[in-house]
Short mmCIF file of C-alpha atoms and ligand atoms in Angstrom, two decimals:
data_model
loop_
_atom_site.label_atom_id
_atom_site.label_comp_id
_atom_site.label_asym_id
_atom_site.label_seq_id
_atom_site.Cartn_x
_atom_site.Cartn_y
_atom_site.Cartn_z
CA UNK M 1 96.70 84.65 99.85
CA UNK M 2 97.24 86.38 103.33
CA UNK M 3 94.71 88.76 104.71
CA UNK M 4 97.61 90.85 105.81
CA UNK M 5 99.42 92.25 102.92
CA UNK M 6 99.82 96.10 102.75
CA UNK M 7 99.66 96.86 99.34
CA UNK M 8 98.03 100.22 99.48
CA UNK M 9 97.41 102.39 102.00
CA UNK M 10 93.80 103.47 100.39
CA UNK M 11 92.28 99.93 101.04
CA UNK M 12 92.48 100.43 104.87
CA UNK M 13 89.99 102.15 106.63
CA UNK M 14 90.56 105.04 108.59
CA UNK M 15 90.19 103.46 111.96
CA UNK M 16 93.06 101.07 110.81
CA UNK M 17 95.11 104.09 110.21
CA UNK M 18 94.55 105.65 112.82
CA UNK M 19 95.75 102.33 114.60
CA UNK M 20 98.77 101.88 113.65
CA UNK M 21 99.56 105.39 114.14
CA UNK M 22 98.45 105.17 117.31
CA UNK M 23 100.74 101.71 118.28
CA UNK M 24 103.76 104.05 116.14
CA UNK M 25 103.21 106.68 119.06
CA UNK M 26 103.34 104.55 122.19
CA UNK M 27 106.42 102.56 120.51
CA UNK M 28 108.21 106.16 120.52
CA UNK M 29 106.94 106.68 124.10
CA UNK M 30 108.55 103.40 125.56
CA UNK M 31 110.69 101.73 122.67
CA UNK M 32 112.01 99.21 125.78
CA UNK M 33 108.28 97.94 126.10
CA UNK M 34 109.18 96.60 122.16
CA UNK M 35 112.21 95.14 122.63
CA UNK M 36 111.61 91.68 122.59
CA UNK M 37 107.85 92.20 120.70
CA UNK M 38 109.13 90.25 117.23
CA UNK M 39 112.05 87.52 119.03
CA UNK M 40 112.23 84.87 116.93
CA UNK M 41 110.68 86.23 113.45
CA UNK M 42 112.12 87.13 110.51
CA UNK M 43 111.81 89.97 107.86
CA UNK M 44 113.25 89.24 104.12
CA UNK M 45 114.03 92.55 102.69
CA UNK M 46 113.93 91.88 98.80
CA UNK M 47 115.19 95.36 96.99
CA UNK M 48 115.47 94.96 93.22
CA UNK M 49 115.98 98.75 93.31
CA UNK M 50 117.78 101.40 95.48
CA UNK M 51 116.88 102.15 98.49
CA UNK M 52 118.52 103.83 102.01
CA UNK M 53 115.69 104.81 103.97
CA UNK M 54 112.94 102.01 103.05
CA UNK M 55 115.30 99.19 103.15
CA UNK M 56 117.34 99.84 106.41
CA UNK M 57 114.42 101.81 108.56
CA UNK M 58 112.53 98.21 108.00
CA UNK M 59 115.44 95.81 108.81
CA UNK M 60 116.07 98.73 111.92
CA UNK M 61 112.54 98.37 112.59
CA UNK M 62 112.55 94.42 112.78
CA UNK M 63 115.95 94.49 114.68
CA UNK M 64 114.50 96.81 117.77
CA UNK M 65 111.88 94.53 118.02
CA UNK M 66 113.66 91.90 118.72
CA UNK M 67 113.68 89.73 115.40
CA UNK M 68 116.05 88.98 112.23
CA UNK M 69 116.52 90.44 108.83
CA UNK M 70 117.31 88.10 105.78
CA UNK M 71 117.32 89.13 102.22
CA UNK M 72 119.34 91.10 99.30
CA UNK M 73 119.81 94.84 98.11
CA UNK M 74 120.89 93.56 94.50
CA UNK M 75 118.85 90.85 92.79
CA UNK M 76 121.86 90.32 90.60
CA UNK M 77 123.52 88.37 93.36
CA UNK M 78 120.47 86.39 93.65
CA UNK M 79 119.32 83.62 91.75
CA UNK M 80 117.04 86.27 89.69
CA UNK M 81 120.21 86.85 87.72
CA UNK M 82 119.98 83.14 86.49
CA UNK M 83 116.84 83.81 85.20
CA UNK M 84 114.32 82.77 87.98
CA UNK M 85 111.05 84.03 88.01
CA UNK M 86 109.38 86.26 90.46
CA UNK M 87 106.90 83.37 91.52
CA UNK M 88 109.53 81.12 92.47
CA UNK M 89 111.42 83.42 94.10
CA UNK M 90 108.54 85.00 96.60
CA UNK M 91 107.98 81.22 96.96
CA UNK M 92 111.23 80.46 98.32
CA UNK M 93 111.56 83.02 100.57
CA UNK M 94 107.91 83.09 101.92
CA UNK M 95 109.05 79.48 103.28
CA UNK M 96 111.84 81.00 105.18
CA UNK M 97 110.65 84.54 106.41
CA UNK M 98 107.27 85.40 108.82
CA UNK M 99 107.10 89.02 106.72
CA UNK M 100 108.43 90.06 103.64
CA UNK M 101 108.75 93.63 102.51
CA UNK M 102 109.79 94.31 98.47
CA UNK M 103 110.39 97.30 96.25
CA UNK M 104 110.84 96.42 93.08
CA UNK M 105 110.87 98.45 89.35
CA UNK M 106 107.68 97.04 87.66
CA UNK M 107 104.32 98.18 88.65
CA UNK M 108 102.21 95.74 90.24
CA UNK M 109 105.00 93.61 91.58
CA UNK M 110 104.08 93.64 95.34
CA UNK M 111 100.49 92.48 94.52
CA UNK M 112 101.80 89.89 92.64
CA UNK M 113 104.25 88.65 95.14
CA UNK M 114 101.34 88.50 97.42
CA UNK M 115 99.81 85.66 95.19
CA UNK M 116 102.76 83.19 96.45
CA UNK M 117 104.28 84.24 99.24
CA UNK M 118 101.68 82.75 101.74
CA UNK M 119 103.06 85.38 104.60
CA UNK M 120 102.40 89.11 104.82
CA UNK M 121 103.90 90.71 102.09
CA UNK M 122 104.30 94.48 102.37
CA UNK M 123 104.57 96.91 99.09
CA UNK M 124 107.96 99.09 99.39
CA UNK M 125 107.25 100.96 95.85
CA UNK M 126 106.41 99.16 92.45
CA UNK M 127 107.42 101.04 89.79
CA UNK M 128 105.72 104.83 89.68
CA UNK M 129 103.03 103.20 91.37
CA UNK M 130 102.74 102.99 95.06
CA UNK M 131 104.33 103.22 97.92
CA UNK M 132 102.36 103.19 100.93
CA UNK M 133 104.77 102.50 103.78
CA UNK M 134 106.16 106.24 102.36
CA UNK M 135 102.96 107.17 103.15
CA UNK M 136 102.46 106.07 106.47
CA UNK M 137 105.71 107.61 107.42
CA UNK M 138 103.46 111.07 106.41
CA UNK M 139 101.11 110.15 108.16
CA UNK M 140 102.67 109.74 111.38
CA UNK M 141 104.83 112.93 110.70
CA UNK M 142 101.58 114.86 110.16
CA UNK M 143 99.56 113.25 113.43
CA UNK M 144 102.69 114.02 115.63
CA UNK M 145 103.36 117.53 114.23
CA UNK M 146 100.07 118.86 112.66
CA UNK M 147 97.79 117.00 115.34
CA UNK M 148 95.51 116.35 112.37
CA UNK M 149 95.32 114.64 109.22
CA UNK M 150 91.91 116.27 108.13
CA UNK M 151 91.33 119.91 107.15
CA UNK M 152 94.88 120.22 105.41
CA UNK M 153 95.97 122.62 102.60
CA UNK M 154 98.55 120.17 100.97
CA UNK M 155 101.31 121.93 98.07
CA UNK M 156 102.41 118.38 96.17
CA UNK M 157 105.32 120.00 93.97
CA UNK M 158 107.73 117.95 91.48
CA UNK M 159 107.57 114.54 89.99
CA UNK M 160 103.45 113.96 90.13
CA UNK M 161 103.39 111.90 87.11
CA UNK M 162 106.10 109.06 88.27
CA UNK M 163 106.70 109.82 92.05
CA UNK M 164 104.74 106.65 93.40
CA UNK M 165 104.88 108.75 97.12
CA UNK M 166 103.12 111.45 95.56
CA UNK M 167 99.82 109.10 94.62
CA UNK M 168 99.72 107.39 97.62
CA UNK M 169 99.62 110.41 99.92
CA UNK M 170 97.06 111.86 97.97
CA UNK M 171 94.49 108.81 98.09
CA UNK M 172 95.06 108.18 101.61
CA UNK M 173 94.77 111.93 102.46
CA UNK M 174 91.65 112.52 100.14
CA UNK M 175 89.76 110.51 102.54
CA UNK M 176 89.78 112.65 105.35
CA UNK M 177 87.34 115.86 105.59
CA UNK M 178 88.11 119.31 104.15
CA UNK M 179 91.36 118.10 102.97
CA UNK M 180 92.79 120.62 99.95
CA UNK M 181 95.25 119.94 97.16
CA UNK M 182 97.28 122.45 95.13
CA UNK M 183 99.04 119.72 92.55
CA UNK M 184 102.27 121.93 91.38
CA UNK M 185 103.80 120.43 88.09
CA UNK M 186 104.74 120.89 85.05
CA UNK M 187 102.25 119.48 81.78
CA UNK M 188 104.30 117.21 81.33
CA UNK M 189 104.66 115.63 84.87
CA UNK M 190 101.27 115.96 86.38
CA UNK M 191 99.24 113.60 87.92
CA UNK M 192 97.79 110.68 86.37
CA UNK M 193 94.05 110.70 85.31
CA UNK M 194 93.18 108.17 87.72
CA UNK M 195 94.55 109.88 91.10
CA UNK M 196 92.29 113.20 89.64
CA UNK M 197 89.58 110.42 89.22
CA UNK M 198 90.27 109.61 93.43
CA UNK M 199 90.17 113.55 94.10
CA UNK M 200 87.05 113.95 92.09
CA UNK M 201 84.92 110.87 93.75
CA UNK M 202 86.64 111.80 97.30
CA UNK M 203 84.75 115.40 96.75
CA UNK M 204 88.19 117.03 97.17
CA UNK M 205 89.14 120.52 96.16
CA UNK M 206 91.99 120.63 94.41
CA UNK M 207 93.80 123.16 91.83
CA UNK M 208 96.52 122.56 89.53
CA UNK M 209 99.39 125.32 89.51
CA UNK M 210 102.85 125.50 87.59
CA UNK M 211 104.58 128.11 90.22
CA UNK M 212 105.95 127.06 93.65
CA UNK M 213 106.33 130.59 94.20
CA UNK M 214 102.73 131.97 93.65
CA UNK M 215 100.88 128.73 95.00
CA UNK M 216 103.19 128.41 98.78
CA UNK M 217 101.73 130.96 100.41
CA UNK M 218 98.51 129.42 102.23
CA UNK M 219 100.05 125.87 102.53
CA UNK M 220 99.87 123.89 105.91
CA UNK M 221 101.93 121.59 104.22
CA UNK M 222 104.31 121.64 101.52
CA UNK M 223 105.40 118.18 100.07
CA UNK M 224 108.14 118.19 97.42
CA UNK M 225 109.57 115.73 95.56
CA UNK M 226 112.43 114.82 92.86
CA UNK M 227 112.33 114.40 89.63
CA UNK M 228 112.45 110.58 89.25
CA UNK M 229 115.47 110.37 86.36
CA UNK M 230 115.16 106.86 86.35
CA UNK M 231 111.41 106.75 84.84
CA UNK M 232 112.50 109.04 81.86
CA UNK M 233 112.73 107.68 78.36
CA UNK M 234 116.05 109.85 77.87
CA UNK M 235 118.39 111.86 79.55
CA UNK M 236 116.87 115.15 77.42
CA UNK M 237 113.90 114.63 78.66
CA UNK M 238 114.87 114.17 82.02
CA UNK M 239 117.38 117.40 81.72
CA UNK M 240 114.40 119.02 80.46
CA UNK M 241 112.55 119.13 83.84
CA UNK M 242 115.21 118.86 86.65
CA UNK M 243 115.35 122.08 87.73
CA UNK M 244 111.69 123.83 86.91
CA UNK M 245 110.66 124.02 90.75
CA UNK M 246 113.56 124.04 93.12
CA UNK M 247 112.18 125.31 96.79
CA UNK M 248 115.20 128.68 98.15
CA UNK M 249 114.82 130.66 100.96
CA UNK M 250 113.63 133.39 98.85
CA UNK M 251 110.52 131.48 97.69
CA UNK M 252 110.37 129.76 101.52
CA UNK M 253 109.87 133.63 102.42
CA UNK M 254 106.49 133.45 101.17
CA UNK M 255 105.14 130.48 103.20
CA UNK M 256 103.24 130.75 106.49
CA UNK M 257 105.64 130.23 109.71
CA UNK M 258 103.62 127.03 110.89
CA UNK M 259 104.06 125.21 107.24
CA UNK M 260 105.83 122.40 107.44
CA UNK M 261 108.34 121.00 104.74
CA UNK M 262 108.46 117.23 103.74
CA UNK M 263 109.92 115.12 101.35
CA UNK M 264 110.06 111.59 100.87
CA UNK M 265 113.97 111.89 100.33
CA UNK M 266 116.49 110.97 98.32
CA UNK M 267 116.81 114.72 97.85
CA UNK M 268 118.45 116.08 94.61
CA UNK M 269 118.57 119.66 94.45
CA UNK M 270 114.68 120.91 94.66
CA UNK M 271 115.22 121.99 98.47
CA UNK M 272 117.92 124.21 98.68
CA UNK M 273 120.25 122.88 101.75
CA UNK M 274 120.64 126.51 103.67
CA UNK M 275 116.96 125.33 104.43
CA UNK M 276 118.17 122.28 106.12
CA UNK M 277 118.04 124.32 109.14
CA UNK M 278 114.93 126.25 109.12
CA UNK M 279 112.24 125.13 111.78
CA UNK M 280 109.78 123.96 109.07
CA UNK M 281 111.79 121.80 107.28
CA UNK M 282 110.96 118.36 108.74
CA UNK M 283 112.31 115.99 106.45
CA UNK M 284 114.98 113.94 107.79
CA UNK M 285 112.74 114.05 111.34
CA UNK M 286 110.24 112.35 108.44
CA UNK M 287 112.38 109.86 107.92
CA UNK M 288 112.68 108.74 111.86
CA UNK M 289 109.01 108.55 112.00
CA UNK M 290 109.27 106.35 109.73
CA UNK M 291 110.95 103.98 111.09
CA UNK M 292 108.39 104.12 114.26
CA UNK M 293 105.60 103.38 111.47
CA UNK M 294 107.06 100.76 110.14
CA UNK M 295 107.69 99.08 113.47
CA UNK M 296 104.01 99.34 114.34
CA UNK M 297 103.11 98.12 110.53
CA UNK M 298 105.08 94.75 111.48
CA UNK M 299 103.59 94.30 115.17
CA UNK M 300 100.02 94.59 113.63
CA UNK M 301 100.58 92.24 110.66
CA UNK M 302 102.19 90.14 113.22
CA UNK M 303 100.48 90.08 115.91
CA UNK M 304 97.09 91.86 115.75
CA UNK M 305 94.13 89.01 114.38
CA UNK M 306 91.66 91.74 114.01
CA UNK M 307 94.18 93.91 111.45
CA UNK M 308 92.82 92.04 108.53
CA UNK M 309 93.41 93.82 104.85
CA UNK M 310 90.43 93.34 102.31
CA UNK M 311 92.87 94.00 98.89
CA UNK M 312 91.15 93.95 96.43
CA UNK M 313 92.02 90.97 94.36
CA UNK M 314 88.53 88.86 93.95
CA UNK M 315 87.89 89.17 90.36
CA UNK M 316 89.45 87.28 87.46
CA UNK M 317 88.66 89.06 84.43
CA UNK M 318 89.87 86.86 81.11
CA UNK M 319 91.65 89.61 79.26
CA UNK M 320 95.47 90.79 79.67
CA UNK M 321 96.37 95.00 81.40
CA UNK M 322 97.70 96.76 78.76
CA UNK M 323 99.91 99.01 80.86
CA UNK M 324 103.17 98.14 79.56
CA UNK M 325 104.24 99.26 82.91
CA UNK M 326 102.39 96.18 84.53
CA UNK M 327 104.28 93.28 86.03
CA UNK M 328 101.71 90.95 83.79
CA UNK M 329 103.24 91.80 80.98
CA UNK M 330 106.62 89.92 82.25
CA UNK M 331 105.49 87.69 84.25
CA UNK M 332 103.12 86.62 82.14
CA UNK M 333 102.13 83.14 84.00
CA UNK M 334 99.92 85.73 86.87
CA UNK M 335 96.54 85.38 87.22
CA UNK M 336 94.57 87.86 85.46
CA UNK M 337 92.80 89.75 88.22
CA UNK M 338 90.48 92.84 87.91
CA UNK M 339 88.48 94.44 90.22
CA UNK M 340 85.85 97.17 89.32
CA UNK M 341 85.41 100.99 90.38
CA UNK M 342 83.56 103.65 89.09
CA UNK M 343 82.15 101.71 86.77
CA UNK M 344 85.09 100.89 84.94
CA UNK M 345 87.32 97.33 85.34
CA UNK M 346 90.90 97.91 86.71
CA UNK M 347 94.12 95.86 86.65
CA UNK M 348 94.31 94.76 90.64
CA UNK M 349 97.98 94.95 89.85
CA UNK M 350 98.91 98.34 88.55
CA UNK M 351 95.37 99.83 89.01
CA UNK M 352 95.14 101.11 85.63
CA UNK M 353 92.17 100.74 83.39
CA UNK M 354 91.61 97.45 81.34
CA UNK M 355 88.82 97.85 79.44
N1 LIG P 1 111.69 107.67 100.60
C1 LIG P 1 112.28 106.56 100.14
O1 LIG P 1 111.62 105.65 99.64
O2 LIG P 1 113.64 106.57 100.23
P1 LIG P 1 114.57 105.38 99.76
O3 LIG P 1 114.45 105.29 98.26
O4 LIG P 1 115.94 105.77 100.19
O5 LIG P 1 114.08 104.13 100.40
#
């Protein structure tokens, strides 16, 4: 397996972070310097699910630095709708492309790619799980606009319960000092245990609310999210929740001037558009910072020796996840590989308990 797959953002250290924001702001200062950085290489872009911003800011990332995009948008006019297997597939392609980045439904799958692909494989979203490259888009966003990443009141409002950006950001962010968490949610869509379990060992404050309105008003940031319709069971329960926290100007009236409002986009309807235009709202600038992460992900799996990733996929524990979320329960040929924390054993895959 490569020691350059980006999986999740929480296995790098800070100092790699801070890296590849670093490289993402001197890219923006002198794009030209880039142009030619990646001639010759190629990204595959593998997208079993929707995507705009993921899927084109990386093939727009790749193409400004001088290399080629391969790859499809719909596996069903790939040879995955004859039936072939994710291991044969990641094999095939990890022949053809230097870097492959995937999103795909299932929990776990981009660790599991990683197993075969021999090249650096880099995690898009898996399921409700991760999705770290979301992530380091925030990241950058909050460097070049909040000059800090540390000491942060952070609102997380929507979707906490399936909105894979949401649990990234928070276990990247809980491991800087004096960062603060106000987790806004319904019961029913709150976080999972396990990224309460991250807040706890990280010594992070944090308080759970159920009103935008009453919990905006000392926020540096506020990060909102959509409902994610596509992880409900049924459409009543999804009609259920699709409108409990939608962010107007009226509620925007209580925030601080110098918050700042992001969102991992697609939007729905839980920012109001007469927003759009207000000073804090930084989303779609989000986005474009994005694209400058991502570009300065690829150098430094490219190009950087030292940028090593220690995932954390040594342990083969002889019993299956029972996550029915997992990708091991469809692909059921994967190694079974654990790794321990806390004192408990966790599915490398989908990071959920297995014992
Ligand atoms: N934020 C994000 O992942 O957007 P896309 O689904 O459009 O890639």
């Amino acid at each position: 397996m490569s020691d350059k797959n980006l999986i999740d953002l929480e296995v790098l250290s800070t100092e790699q972070i801070n890296k590849i924001i670093k490289k993402a702001k001197k890219i923006m200062q002198s794009p030209a310097d880039y142009r030619h950085a990646c001639d010759g290489k190629i990204l595959a872009t593998l997208f079993y699910e929707p995507s705009t911003r993921t899927q084109m800011s990386f093939q727009t990332a790749m193409l400004k630095l001088g290399g080629r995009t391969i790859g499809f948008d719909n596996p069903m006019n790939s040879s995955v709708s004859k039936g072939e297997n994710l291991k044969d597939t990641i094999t095939i392609i990890g022949g053809y492309a230097d870097i492959i980045a995937i999103r795909h439904p299932i929990e776990g799958t981009a660790m599991a790619s990683a197993q075969y692909a021999g090249v650096p494989v880099i995690n898009c979203g898996d399921g409700g799980h991760l999705h770290p490259t979301q992530t380091l888009t925030d990241i950058v966003t909050l460097s070049c606009e909040k000059g800090r990443l540390d000491n942060l009141k952070i609102g997380v409002c929507g979707d906490l319960l399936n909105g894979r950006t949401v649990h990234s950001l928070i276990k990247t962010l809980a491991k800087y000092p004096n960062n603060r968490f106000v987790l806004i949610s319904t019961k029913e869509l709150s976080v999972p245990l396990y990224i309460i379990d991250i807040l706890k060992k990280n010594g992070c404050q944090f308080e759970l609310s159920n009103n935008l309105a009453d919990s905006i008003g000392d926020l540096d940031i506020l990060y909102m999210t959509r409902i994610q319709r596509e992880r409900f069971a049924s459409t009543e329960e999804y009609e259920a929740q699709k409108n409990v926290f939608v962010l107007d100007k009226e509620k925007l009236d209580k925030a601080r001037e110098d918050m700042i409002i992001l969102h991992p986009l697609p939007r729905v309807n839980e920012i109001t558009v007469d927003i759009d235009d207000d000073p804090r709202a930084l989303y779609f600038k989000q986005a474009q910072y994005g694209m400058y992460g991502r570009m300065a992900l690829i150098l430094l799996l490219l190009q950087d020796d030292e940028f090593v990733i220690d995932n954390k996929e040594s342990q083969v524990f002889d019993h299956k996840c029972n996550n029915p979320k997992c990708i091991t329960q469809t692909e059921e040929y994967l190694p079974r590989l654990g790794y321990e924390k806390l004192g408990m054993k966790m599915c490398s895959y989908c990071d959920k308990r297995i014992d």
